[in-house]
Each structure stands twice: as structure tokens, then as C-alpha cells.
mmCIF file of N, CA and C in Angstrom:
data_model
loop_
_atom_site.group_PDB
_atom_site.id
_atom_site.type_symbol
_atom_site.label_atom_id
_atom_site.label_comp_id
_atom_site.label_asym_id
_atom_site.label_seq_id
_atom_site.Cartn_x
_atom_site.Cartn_y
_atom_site.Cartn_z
ATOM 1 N N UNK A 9 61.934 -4.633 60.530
ATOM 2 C CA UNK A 9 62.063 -3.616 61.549
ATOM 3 C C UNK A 9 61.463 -2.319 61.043
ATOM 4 N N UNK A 10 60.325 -1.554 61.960
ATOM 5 C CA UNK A 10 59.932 -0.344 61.445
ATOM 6 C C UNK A 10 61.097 0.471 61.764
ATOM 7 N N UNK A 11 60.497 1.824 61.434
ATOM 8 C CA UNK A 11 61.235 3.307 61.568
ATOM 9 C C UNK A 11 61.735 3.290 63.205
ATOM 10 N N UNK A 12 62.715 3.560 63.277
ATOM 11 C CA UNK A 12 63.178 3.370 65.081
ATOM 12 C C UNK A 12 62.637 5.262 65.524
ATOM 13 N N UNK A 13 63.094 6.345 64.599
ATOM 14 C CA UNK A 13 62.534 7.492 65.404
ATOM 15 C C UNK A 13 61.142 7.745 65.307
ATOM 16 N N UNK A 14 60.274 6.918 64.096
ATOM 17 C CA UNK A 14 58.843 7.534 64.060
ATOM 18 C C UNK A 14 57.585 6.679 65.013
ATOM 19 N N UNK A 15 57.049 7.370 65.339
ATOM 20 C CA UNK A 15 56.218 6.503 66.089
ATOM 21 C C UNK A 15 55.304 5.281 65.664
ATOM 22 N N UNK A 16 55.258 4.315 66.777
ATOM 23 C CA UNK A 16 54.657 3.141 65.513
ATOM 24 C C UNK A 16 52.989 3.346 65.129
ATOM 25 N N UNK A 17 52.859 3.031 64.246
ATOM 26 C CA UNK A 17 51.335 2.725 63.259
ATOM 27 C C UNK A 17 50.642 1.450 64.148
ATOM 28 N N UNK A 18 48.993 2.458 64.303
ATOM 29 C CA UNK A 18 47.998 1.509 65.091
ATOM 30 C C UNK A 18 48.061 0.316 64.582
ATOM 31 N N UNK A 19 47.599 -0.609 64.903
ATOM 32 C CA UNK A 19 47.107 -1.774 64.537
ATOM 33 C C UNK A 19 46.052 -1.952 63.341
ATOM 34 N N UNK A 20 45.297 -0.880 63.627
ATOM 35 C CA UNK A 20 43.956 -0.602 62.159
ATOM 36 C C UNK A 20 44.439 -0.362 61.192
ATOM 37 N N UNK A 21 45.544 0.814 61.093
ATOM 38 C CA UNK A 21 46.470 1.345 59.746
ATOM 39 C C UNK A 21 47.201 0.241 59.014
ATOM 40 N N UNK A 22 47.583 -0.648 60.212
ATOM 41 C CA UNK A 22 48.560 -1.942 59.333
ATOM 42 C C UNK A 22 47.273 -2.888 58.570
ATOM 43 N N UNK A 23 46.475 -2.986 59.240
ATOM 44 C CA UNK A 23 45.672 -4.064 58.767
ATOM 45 C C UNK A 23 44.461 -3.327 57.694
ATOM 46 N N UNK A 24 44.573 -2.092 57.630
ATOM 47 C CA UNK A 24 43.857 -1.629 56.321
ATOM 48 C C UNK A 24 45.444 -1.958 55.629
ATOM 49 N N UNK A 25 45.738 -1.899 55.581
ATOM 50 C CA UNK A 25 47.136 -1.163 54.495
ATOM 51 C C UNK A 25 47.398 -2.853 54.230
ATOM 52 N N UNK A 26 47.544 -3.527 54.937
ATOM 53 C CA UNK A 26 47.872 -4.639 54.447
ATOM 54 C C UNK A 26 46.250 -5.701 53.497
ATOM 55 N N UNK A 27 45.361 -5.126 54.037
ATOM 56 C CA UNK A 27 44.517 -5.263 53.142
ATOM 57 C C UNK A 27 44.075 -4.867 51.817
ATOM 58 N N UNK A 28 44.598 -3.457 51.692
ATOM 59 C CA UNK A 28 44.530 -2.860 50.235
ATOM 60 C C UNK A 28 45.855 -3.714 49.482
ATOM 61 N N UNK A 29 46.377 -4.015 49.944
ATOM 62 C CA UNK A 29 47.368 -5.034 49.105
ATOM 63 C C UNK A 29 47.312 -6.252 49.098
ATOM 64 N N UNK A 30 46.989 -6.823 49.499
ATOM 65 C CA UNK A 30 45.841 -8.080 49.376
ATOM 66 C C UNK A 30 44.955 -7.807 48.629
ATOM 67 N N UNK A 31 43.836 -7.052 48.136
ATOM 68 C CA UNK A 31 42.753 -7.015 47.221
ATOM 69 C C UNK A 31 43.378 -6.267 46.182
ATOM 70 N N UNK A 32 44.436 -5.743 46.233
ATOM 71 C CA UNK A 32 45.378 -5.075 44.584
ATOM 72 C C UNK A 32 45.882 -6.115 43.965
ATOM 73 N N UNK A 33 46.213 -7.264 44.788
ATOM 74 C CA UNK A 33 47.183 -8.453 44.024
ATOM 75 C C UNK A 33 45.624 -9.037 43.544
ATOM 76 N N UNK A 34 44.673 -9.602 44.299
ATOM 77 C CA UNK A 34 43.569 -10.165 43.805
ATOM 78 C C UNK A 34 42.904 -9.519 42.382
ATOM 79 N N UNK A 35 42.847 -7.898 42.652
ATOM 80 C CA UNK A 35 42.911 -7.487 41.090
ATOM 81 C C UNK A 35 43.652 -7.610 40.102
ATOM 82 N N UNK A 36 45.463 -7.654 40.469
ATOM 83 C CA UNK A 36 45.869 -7.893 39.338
ATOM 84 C C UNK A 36 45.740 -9.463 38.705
ATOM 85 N N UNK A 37 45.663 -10.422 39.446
ATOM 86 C CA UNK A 37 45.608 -11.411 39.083
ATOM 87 C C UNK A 37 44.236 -11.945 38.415
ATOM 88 N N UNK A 38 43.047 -11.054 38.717
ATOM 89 C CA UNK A 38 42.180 -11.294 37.342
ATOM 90 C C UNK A 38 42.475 -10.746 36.295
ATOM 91 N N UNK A 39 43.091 -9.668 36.302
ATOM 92 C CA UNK A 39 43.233 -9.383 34.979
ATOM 93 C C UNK A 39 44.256 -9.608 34.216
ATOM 94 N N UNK A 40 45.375 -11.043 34.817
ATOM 95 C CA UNK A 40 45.742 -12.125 34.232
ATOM 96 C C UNK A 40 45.327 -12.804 33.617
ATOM 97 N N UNK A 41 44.250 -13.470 34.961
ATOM 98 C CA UNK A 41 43.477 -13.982 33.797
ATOM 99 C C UNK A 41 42.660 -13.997 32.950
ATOM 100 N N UNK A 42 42.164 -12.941 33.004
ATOM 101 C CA UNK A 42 41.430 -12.692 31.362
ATOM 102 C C UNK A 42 42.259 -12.383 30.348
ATOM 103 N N UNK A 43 43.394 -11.968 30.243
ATOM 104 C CA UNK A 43 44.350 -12.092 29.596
ATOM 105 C C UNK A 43 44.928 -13.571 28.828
ATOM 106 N N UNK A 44 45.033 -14.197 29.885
ATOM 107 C CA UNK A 44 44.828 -16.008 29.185
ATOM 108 C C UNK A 44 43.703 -16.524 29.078
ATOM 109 N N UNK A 45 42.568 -15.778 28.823
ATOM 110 C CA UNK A 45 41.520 -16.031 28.290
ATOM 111 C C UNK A 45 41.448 -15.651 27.324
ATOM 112 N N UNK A 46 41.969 -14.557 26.962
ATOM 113 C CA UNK A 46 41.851 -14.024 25.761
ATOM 114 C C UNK A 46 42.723 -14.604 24.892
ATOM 115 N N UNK A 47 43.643 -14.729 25.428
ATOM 116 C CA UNK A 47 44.821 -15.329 24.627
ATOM 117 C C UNK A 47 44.460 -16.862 23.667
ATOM 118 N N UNK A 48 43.735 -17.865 25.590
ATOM 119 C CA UNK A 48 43.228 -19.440 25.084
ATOM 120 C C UNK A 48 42.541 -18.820 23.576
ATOM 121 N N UNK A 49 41.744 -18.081 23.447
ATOM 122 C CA UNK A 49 40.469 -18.206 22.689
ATOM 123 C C UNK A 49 41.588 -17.930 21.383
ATOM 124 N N UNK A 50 42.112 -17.029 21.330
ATOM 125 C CA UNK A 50 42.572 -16.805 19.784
ATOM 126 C C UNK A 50 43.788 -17.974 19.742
ATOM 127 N N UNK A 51 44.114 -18.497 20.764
ATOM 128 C CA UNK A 51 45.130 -19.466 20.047
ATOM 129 C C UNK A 51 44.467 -20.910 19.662
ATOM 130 N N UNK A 52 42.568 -20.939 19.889
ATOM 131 C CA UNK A 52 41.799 -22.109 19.503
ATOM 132 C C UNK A 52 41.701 -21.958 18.325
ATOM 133 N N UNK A 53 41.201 -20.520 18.124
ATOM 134 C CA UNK A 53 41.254 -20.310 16.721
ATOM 135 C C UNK A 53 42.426 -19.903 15.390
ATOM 136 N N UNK A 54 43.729 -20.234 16.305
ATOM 137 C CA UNK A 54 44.684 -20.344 15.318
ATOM 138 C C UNK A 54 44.913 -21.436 15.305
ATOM 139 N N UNK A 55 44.712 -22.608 15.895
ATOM 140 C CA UNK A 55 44.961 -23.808 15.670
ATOM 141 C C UNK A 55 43.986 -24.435 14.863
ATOM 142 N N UNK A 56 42.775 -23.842 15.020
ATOM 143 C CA UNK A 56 41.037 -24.703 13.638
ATOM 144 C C UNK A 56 42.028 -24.184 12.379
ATOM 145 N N UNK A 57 42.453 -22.817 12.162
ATOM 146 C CA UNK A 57 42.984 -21.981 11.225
ATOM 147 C C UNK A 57 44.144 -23.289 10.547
ATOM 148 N N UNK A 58 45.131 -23.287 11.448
ATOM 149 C CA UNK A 58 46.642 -23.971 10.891
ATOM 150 C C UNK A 58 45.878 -25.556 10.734
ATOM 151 N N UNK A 59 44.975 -26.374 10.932
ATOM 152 C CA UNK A 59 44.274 -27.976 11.156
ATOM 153 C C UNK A 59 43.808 -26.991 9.773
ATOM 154 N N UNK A 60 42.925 -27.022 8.935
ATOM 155 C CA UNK A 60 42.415 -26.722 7.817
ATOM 156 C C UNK A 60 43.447 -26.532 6.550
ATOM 157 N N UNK A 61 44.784 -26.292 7.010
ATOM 158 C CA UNK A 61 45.407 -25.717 6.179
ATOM 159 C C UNK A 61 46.094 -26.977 6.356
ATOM 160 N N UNK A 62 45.989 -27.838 7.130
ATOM 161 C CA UNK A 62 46.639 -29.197 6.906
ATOM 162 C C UNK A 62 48.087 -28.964 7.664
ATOM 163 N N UNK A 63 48.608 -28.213 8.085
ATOM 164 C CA UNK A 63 49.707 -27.673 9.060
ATOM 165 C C UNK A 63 50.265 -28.365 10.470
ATOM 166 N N UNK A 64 50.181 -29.620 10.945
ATOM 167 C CA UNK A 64 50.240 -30.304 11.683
ATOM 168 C C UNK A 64 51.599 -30.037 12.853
ATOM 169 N N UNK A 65 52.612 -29.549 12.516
ATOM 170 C CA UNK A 65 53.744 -29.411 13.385
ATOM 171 C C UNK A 65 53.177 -27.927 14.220
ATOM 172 N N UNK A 66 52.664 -27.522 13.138
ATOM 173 C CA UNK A 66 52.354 -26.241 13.580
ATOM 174 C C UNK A 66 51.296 -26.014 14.929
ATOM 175 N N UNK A 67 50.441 -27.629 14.585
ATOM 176 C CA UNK A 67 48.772 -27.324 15.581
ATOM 177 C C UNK A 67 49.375 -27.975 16.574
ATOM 178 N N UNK A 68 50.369 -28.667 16.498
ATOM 179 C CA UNK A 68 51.111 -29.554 17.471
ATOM 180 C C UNK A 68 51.927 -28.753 18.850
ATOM 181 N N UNK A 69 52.645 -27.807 17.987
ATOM 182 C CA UNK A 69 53.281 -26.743 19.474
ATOM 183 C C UNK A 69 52.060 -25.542 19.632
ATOM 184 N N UNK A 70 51.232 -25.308 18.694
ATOM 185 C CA UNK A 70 50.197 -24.215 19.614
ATOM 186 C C UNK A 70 49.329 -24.460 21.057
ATOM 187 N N UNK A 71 49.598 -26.399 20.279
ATOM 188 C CA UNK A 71 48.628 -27.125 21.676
ATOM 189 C C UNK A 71 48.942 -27.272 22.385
ATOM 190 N N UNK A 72 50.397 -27.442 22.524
ATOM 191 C CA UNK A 72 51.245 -27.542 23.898
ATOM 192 C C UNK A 72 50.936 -26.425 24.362
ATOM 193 N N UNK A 73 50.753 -25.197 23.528
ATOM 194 C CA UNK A 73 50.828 -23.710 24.217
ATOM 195 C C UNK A 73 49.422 -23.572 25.120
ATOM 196 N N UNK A 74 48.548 -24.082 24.375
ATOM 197 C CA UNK A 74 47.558 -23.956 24.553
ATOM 198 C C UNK A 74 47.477 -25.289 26.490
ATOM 199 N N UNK A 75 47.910 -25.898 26.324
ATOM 200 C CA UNK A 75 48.034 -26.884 27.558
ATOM 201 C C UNK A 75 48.504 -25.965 28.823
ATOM 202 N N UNK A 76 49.573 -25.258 28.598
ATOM 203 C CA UNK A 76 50.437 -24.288 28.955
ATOM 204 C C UNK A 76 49.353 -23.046 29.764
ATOM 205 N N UNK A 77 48.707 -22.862 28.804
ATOM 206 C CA UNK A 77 47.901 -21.452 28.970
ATOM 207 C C UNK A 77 47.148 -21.685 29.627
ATOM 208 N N UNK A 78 46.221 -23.033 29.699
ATOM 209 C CA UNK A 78 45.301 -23.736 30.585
ATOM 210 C C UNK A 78 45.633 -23.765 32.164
ATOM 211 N N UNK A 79 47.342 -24.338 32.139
ATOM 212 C CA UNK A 79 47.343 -24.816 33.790
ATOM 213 C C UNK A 79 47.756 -23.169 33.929
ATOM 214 N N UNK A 80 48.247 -21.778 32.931
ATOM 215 C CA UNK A 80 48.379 -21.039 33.767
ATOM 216 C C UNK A 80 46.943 -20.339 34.543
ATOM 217 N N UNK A 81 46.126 -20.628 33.912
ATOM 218 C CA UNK A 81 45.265 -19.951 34.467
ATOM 219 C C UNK A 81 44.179 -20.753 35.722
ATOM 220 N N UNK A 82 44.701 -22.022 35.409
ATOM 221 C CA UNK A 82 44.456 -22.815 37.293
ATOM 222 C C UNK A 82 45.342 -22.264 38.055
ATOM 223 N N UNK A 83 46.499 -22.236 38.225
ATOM 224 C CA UNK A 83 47.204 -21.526 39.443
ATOM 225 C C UNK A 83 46.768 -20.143 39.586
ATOM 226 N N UNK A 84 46.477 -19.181 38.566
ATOM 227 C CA UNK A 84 46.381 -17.875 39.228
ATOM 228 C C UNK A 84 44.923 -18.150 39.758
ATOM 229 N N UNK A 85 44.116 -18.867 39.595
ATOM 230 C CA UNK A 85 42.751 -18.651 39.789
ATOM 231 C C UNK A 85 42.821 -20.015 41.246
ATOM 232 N N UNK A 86 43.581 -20.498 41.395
ATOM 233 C CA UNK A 86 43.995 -21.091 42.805
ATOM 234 C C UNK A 86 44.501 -19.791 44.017
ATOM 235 N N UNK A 87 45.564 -19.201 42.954
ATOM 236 C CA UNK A 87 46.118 -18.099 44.244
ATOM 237 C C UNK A 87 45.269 -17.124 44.412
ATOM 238 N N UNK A 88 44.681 -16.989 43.551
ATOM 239 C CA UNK A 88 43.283 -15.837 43.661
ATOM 240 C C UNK A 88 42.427 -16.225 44.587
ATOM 241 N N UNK A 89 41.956 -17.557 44.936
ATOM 242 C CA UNK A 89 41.134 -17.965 46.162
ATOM 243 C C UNK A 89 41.896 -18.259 47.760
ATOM 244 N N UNK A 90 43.157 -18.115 47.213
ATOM 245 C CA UNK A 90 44.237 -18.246 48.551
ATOM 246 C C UNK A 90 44.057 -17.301 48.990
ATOM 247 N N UNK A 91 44.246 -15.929 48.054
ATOM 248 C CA UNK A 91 44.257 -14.685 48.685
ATOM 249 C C UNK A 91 42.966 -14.226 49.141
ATOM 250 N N UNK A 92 42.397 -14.428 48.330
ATOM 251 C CA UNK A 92 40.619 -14.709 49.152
ATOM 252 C C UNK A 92 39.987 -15.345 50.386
ATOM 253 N N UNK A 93 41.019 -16.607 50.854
ATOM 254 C CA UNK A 93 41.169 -17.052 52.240
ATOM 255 C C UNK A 93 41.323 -16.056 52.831
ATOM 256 N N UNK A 94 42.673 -15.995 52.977
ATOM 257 C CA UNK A 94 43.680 -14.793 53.989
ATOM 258 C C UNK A 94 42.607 -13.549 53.848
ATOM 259 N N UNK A 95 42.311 -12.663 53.107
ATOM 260 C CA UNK A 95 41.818 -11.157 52.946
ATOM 261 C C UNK A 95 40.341 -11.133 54.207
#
């Protein structure tokens, strides 16, 4: 329910306004994921790191992490084209 004493907002105002928030979520959600990009990359290279050192329990849960980090960055980069539908 809007404001009952203020007068209501055109139709253009809602649909800019609801568009700048639609393309703010689309921004934040790239810069999710480059964030688990950044992240994948140094946790490849802590796992070559801990595999050299012969560390096996260790390369064992980074990879799960690393599995982890993968599907997160299919869903945001799924909802990122959802919101790219709709916008």
C-alpha cells in the first residue's frame, strides 16, 4: 500500500525507480562474482601449494571448497541473466 495522503507516483517514476534497482542488484552481483573468481584462483593455487607438500586431507576439503565456489558462481551468474530477462 502507498502513502494514503501523498499523491500517487506516475507510472514512468515507478518504472525508472524500479529499474535502477534492477541494474544495482545486477551490479552487485558481478562483483560477487569476481570475488569468487578471485577467490577460485587463489584457492587453485593453495591446493598445487598443499599437493606438493604432500598434504592430502588438506587438498581434499579446499576441493570441496573449491566445488562450492564453482556452483556459487553458476547461480549468481544464472540470477544475473534472470535479472537481465526482467530489466
Amino acid at each position: 500500500m502507498g502513502n494514503l495522503f501523498a499523491p500517487a507516483k506516475p507510472l514512468k517514476e515507478i518504472i525508472r525507480e524500479n529499474q535502477r534497482l534492477l541494474k544495482k542488484s545486477i551490479r552487485e552481483l558481478e562483483k560477487e562474482i569476481r570475488q569468487l573468481e578471485t577467490n577460485e584462483k587463489k584457492l587453485i593455487a593453495d591446493i598445487k601449494k598443499s599437493a606438493k607438500a604432500n598434504q592430502m586431507s588438506a587438498v581434499k576439503i579446499m576441493a570441496r571448497d573449491l566445488v562450492r565456489t564453482r556452483n556459487f558462481t553458476t547461480r549468481f551468474i544464472e540470477m544475473k541473466t534472470h535479472l537481465n530477462a526482467v530489466s
